[in-house]
Short mmCIF file of C-alpha atoms in Angstrom, two decimals:
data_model
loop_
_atom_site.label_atom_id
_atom_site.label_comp_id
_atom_site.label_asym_id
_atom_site.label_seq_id
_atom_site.Cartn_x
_atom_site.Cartn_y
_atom_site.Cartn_z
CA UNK A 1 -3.22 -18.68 2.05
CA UNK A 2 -6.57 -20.55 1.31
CA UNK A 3 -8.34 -19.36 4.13
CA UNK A 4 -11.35 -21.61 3.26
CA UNK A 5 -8.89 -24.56 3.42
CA UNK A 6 -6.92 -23.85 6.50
CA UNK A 7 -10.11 -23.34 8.77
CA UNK A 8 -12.24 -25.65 7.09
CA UNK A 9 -13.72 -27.37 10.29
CA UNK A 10 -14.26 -24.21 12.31
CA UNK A 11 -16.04 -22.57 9.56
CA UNK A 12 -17.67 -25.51 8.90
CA UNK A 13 -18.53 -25.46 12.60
CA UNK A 14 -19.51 -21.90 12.84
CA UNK A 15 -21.27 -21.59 9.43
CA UNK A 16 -23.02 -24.75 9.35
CA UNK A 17 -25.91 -23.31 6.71
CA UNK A 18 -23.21 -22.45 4.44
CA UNK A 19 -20.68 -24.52 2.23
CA UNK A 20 -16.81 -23.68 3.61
CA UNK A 21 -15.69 -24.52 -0.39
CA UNK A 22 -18.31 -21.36 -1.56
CA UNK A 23 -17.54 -19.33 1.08
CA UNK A 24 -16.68 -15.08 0.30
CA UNK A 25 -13.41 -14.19 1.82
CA UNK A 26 -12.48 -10.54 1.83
CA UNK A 27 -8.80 -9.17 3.45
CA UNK A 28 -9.51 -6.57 5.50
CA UNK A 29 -6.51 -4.19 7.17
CA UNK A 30 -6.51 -6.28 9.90
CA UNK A 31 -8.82 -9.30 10.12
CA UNK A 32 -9.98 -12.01 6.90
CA UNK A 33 -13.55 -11.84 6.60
CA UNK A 34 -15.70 -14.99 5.57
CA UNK A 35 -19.00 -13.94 4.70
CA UNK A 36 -21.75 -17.09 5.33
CA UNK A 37 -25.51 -16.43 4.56
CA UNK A 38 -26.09 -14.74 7.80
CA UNK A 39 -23.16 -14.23 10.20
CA UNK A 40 -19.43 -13.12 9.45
CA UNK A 41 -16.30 -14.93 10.41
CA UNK A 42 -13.48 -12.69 11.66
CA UNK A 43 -10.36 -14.23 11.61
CA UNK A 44 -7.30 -12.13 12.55
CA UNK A 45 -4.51 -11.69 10.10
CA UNK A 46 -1.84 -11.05 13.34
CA UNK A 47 -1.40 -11.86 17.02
CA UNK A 48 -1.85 -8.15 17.48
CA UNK A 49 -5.12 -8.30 16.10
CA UNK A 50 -6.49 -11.13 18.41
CA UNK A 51 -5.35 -9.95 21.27
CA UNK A 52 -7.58 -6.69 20.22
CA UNK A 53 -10.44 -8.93 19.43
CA UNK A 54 -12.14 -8.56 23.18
CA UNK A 55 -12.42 -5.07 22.92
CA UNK A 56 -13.85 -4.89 19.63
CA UNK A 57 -16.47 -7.22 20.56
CA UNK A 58 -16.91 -4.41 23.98
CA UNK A 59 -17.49 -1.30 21.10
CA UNK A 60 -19.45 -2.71 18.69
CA UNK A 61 -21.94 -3.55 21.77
CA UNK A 62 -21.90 -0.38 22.64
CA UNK A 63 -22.05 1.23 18.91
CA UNK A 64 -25.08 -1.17 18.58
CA UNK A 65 -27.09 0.82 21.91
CA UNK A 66 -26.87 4.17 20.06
CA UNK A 67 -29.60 3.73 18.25
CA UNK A 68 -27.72 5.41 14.93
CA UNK A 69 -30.57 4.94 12.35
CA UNK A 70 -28.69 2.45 10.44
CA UNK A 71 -27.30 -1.39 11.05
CA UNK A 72 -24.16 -2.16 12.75
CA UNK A 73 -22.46 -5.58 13.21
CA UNK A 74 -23.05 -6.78 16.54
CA UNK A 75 -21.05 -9.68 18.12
CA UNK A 76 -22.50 -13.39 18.56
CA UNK A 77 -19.79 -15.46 19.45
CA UNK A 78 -15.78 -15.52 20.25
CA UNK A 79 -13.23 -18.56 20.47
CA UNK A 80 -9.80 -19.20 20.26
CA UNK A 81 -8.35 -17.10 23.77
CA UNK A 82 -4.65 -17.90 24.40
CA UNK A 83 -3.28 -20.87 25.15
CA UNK A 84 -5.78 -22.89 23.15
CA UNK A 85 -5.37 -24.61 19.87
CA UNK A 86 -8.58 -22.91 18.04
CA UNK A 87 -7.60 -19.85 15.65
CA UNK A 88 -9.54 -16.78 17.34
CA UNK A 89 -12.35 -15.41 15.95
CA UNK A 90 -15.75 -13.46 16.29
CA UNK A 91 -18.52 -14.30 14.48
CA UNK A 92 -20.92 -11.12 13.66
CA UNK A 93 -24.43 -11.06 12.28
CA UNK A 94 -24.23 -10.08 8.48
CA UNK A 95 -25.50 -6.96 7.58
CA UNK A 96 -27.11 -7.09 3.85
CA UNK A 97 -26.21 -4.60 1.47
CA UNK A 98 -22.77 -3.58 -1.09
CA UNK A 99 -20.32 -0.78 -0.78
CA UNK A 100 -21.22 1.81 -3.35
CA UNK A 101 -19.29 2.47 -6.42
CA UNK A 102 -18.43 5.91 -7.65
CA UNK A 103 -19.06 5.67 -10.83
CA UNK A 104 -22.50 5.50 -9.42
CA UNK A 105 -22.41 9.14 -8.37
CA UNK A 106 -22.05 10.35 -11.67
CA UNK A 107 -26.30 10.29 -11.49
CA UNK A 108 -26.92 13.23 -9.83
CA UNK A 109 -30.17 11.64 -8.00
CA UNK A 110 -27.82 8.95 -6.83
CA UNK A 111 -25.09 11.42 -5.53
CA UNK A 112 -28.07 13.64 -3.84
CA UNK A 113 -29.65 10.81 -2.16
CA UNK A 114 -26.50 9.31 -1.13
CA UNK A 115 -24.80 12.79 0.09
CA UNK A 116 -28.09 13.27 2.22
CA UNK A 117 -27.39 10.01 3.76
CA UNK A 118 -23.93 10.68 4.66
CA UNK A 119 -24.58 14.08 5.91
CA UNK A 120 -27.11 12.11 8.32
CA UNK A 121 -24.61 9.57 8.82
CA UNK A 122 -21.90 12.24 9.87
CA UNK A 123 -24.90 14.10 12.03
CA UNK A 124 -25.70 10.90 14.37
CA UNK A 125 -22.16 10.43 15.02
CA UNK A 126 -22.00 13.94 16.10
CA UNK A 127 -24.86 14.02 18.41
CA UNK A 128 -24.05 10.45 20.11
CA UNK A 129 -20.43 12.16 20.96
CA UNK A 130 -22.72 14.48 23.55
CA UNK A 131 -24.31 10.83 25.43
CA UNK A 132 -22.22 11.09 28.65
CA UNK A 133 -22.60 6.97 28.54
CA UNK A 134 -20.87 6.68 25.08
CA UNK A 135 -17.94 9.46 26.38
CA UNK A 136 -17.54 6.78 29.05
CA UNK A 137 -17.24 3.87 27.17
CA UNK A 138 -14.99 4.86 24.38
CA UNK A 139 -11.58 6.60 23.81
CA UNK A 140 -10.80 9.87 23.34
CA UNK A 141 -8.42 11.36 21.14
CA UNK A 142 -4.77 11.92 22.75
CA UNK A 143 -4.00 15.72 22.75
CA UNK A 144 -1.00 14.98 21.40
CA UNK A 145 -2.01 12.63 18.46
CA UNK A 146 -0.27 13.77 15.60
CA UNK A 147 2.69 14.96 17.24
CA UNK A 148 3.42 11.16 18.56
CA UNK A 149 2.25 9.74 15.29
CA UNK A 150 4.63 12.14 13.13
CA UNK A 151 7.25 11.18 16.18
CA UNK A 152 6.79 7.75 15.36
CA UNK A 153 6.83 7.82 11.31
CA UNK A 154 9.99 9.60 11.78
CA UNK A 155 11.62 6.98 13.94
CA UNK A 156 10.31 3.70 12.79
CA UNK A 157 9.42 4.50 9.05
CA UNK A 158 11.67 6.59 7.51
CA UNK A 159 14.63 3.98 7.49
CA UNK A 160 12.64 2.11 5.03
CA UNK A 161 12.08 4.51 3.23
CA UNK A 162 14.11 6.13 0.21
CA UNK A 163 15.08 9.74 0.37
CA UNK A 164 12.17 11.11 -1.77
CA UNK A 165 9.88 9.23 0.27
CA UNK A 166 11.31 10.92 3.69
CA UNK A 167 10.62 14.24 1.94
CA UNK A 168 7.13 13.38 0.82
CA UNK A 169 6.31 12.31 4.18
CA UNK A 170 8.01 15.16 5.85
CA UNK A 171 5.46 17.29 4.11
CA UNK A 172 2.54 15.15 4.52
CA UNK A 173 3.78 15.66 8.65
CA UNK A 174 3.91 18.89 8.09
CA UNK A 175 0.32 19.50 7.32
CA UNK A 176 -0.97 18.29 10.50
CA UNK A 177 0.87 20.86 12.38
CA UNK A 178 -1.69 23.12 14.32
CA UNK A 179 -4.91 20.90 13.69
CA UNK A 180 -6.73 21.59 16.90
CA UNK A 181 -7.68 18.79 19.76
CA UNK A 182 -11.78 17.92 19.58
CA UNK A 183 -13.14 15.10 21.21
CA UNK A 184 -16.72 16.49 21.02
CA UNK A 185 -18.29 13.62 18.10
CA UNK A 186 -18.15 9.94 17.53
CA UNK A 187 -15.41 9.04 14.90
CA UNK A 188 -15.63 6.04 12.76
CA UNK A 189 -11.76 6.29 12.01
CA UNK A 190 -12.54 4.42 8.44
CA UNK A 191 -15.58 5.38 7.12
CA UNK A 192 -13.97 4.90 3.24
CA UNK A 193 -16.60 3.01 1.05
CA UNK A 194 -16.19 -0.03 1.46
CA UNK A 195 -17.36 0.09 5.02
CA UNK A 196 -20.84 1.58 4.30
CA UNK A 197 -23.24 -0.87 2.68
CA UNK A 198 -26.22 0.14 0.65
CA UNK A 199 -29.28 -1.68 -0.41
CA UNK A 200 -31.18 -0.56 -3.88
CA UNK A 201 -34.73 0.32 -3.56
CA UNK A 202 -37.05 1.75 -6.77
CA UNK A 203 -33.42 2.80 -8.34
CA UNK A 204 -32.06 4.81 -5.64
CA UNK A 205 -29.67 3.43 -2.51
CA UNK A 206 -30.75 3.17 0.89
CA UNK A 207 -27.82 3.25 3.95
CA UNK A 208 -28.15 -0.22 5.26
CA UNK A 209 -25.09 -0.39 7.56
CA UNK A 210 -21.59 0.80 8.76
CA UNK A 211 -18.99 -2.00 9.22
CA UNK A 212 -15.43 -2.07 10.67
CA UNK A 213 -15.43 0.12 13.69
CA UNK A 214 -12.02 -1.24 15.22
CA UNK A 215 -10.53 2.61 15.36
CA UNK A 216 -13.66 4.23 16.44
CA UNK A 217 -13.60 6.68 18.83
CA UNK A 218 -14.46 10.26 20.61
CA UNK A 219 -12.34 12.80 18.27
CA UNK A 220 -12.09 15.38 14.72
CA UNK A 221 -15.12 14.59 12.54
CA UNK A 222 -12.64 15.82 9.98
CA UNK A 223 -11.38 12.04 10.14
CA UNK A 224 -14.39 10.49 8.77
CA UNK A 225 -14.60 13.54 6.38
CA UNK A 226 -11.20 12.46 4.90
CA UNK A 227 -12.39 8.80 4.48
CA UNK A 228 -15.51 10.23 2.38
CA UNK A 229 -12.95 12.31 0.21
CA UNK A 230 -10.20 8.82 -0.43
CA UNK A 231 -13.36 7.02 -1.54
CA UNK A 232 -15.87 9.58 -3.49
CA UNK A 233 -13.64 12.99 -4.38
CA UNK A 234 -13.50 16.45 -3.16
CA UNK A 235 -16.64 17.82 -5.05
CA UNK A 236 -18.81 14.80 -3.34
CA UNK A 237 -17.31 15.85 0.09
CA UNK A 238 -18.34 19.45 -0.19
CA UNK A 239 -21.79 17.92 -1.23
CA UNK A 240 -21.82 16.07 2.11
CA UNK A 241 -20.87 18.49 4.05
CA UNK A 242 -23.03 21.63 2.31
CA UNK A 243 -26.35 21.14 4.18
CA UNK A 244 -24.86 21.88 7.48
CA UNK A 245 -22.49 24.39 5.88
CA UNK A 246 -19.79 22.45 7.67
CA UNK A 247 -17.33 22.50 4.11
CA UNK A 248 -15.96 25.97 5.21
CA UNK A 249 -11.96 26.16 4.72
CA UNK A 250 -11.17 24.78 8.32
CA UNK A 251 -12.78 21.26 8.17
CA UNK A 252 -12.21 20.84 4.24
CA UNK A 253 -8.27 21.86 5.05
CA UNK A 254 -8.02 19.53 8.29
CA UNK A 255 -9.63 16.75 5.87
CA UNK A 256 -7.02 16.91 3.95
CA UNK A 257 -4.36 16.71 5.90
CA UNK A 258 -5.19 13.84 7.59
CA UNK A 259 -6.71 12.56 4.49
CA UNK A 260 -2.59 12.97 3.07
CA UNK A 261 -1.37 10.78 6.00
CA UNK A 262 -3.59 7.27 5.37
CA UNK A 263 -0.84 5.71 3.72
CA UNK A 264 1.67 6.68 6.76
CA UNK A 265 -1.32 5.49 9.19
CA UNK A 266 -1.57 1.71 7.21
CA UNK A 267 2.02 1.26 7.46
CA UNK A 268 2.55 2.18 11.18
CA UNK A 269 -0.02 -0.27 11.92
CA UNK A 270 0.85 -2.68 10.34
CA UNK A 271 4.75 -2.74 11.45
CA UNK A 272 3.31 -2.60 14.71
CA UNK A 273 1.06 -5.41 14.13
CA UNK A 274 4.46 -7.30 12.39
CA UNK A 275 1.97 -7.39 9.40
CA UNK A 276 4.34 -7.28 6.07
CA UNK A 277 2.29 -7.31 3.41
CA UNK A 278 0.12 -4.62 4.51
CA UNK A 279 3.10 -2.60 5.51
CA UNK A 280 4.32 -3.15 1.89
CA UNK A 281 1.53 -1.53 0.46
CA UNK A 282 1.52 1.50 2.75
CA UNK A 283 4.85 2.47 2.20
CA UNK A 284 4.82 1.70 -1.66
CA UNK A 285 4.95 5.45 -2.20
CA UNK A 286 7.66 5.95 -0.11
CA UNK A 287 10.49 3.21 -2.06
#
């Protein structure tokens, strides 16, 4: 689908400084995302999604008070509620910066200054899960998380999957038996690479921003931790965690366990959200 094509007059409409034609569009999990000159586009991908849009617009204003140290997208406009004949949307400011690649981190200045940032990164999100005004305005973490979520893969997954793909995910389930219930730090729930944006300055990269914080919310650190490990490897992880001595054997092991179960967590969502092609790609393991 042209996106560029199919929406030309309300991009054209919201993006007036910009040419529709020579528009960016990047696919996203759950929304498309046209990038203008200053603001974003959001455009969900299902009905699911737009019905989720009002919220999302409710936590980034409230990511956007925490006063993080670092940019986060903050909601100008929405259209499109049911019953009319506009797509929905949200238009967001745009946040400058690129996602950092990891062949990058093979300089080891670039993979100290960037683990620092992280590590400060991870530390904000921490301390803002103490503010008795953000425990109020975002979820917590279900006690019994995993135990639905393995619940569910077993039920609505594992008839499409093949035999060897039940037993890999059986023991990809399996690891997430006995990780403990915390709800004591802010959880980005995606914070893989290309969700952090850097800017360059005098040949070293700054944190400019965090995108994408649809599945924030009050849980296990070891979440984002995983997300850090898909993206940048093990050995950067440890580097992450290492100034706060926080890549002892219990977080590194829940990392990966949850970190095993991303694929599993993609296609879930997405055969809830009646979203094929995305469920596709999470189960291709699993055929």
């Amino acid at each position: 689908m042209n996106i560029r094509a199919t929406h030309h007059a309300l991009l054209a409409r919201l993006l007036p400084d910009d040419r529709p034609e020579e528009l960016t569009v990047r696919q996203g999990q759950f929304h498309q995302v046209v990038m203008g000159s200053e603001h974003v586009v959001c455009l969900p991908r299902t009905p699911a999604a737009a019905a989720r849009l009002p919220r999302r617009a409710a936590v980034l204003r409230t990511i956007a008070g925490l006063g993080l140290g670092f940019r986060t997208p903050e909601p100008l406009a929405r259209g499109g509620a049911p019953g009319s004949e506009e797509a929905p949307f949200m238009v967001l400011d745009r946040i400058p910066g690129e996602s950092l690649e990891p062949a990058s981190l093979h300089d080891a200045r670039v993979a100290d200054a960037v683990a620092a940032q992280y590590a400060d990164l991870l530390a904000a999100l921490d301390r803002a899960g103490a503010d008795a005004s953000v425990r109020a305005a975002l979820p917590h973490a279900p006690e019994d998380r995993w135990r639905r979520f393995a619940d569910d893969v077993r039920a609505k997954l594992f008839v499409l999957m093949s035999g060897a793909g039940r037993l890999r995910a059986e023991r990809e389930l399996a690891a997430l038996d006995g990780l403990p219930h915390l709800t004591g730090a802010v959880v980005h729930g995606d914070l893989g690479a290309e969700n952090v944006l850097w800017v360059w300055e005098r040949g070293l990269p700054r944190l400019a921003g965090v995108l994408d914080w649809d599945d924030v919310e009050l849980g296990d650190p070891a979440e984002d931790h995983a997300a850090v490990d898909a993206s940048y490897g093990r050995a950067f992880l440890r580097r992450v965690l290492a100034p706060e001595r926080r890549a002892e054997p219990g977080p590194a092991a829940r990392a990966a366990a949850i970190r095993g179960t991303f694929a599993l967590q993609q296609a879930l969502q997405a055969l809830s959200d009646a979203d094929e092609e995305e469920l596709a790609d999470g189960l291709a393991g699993y055929c």
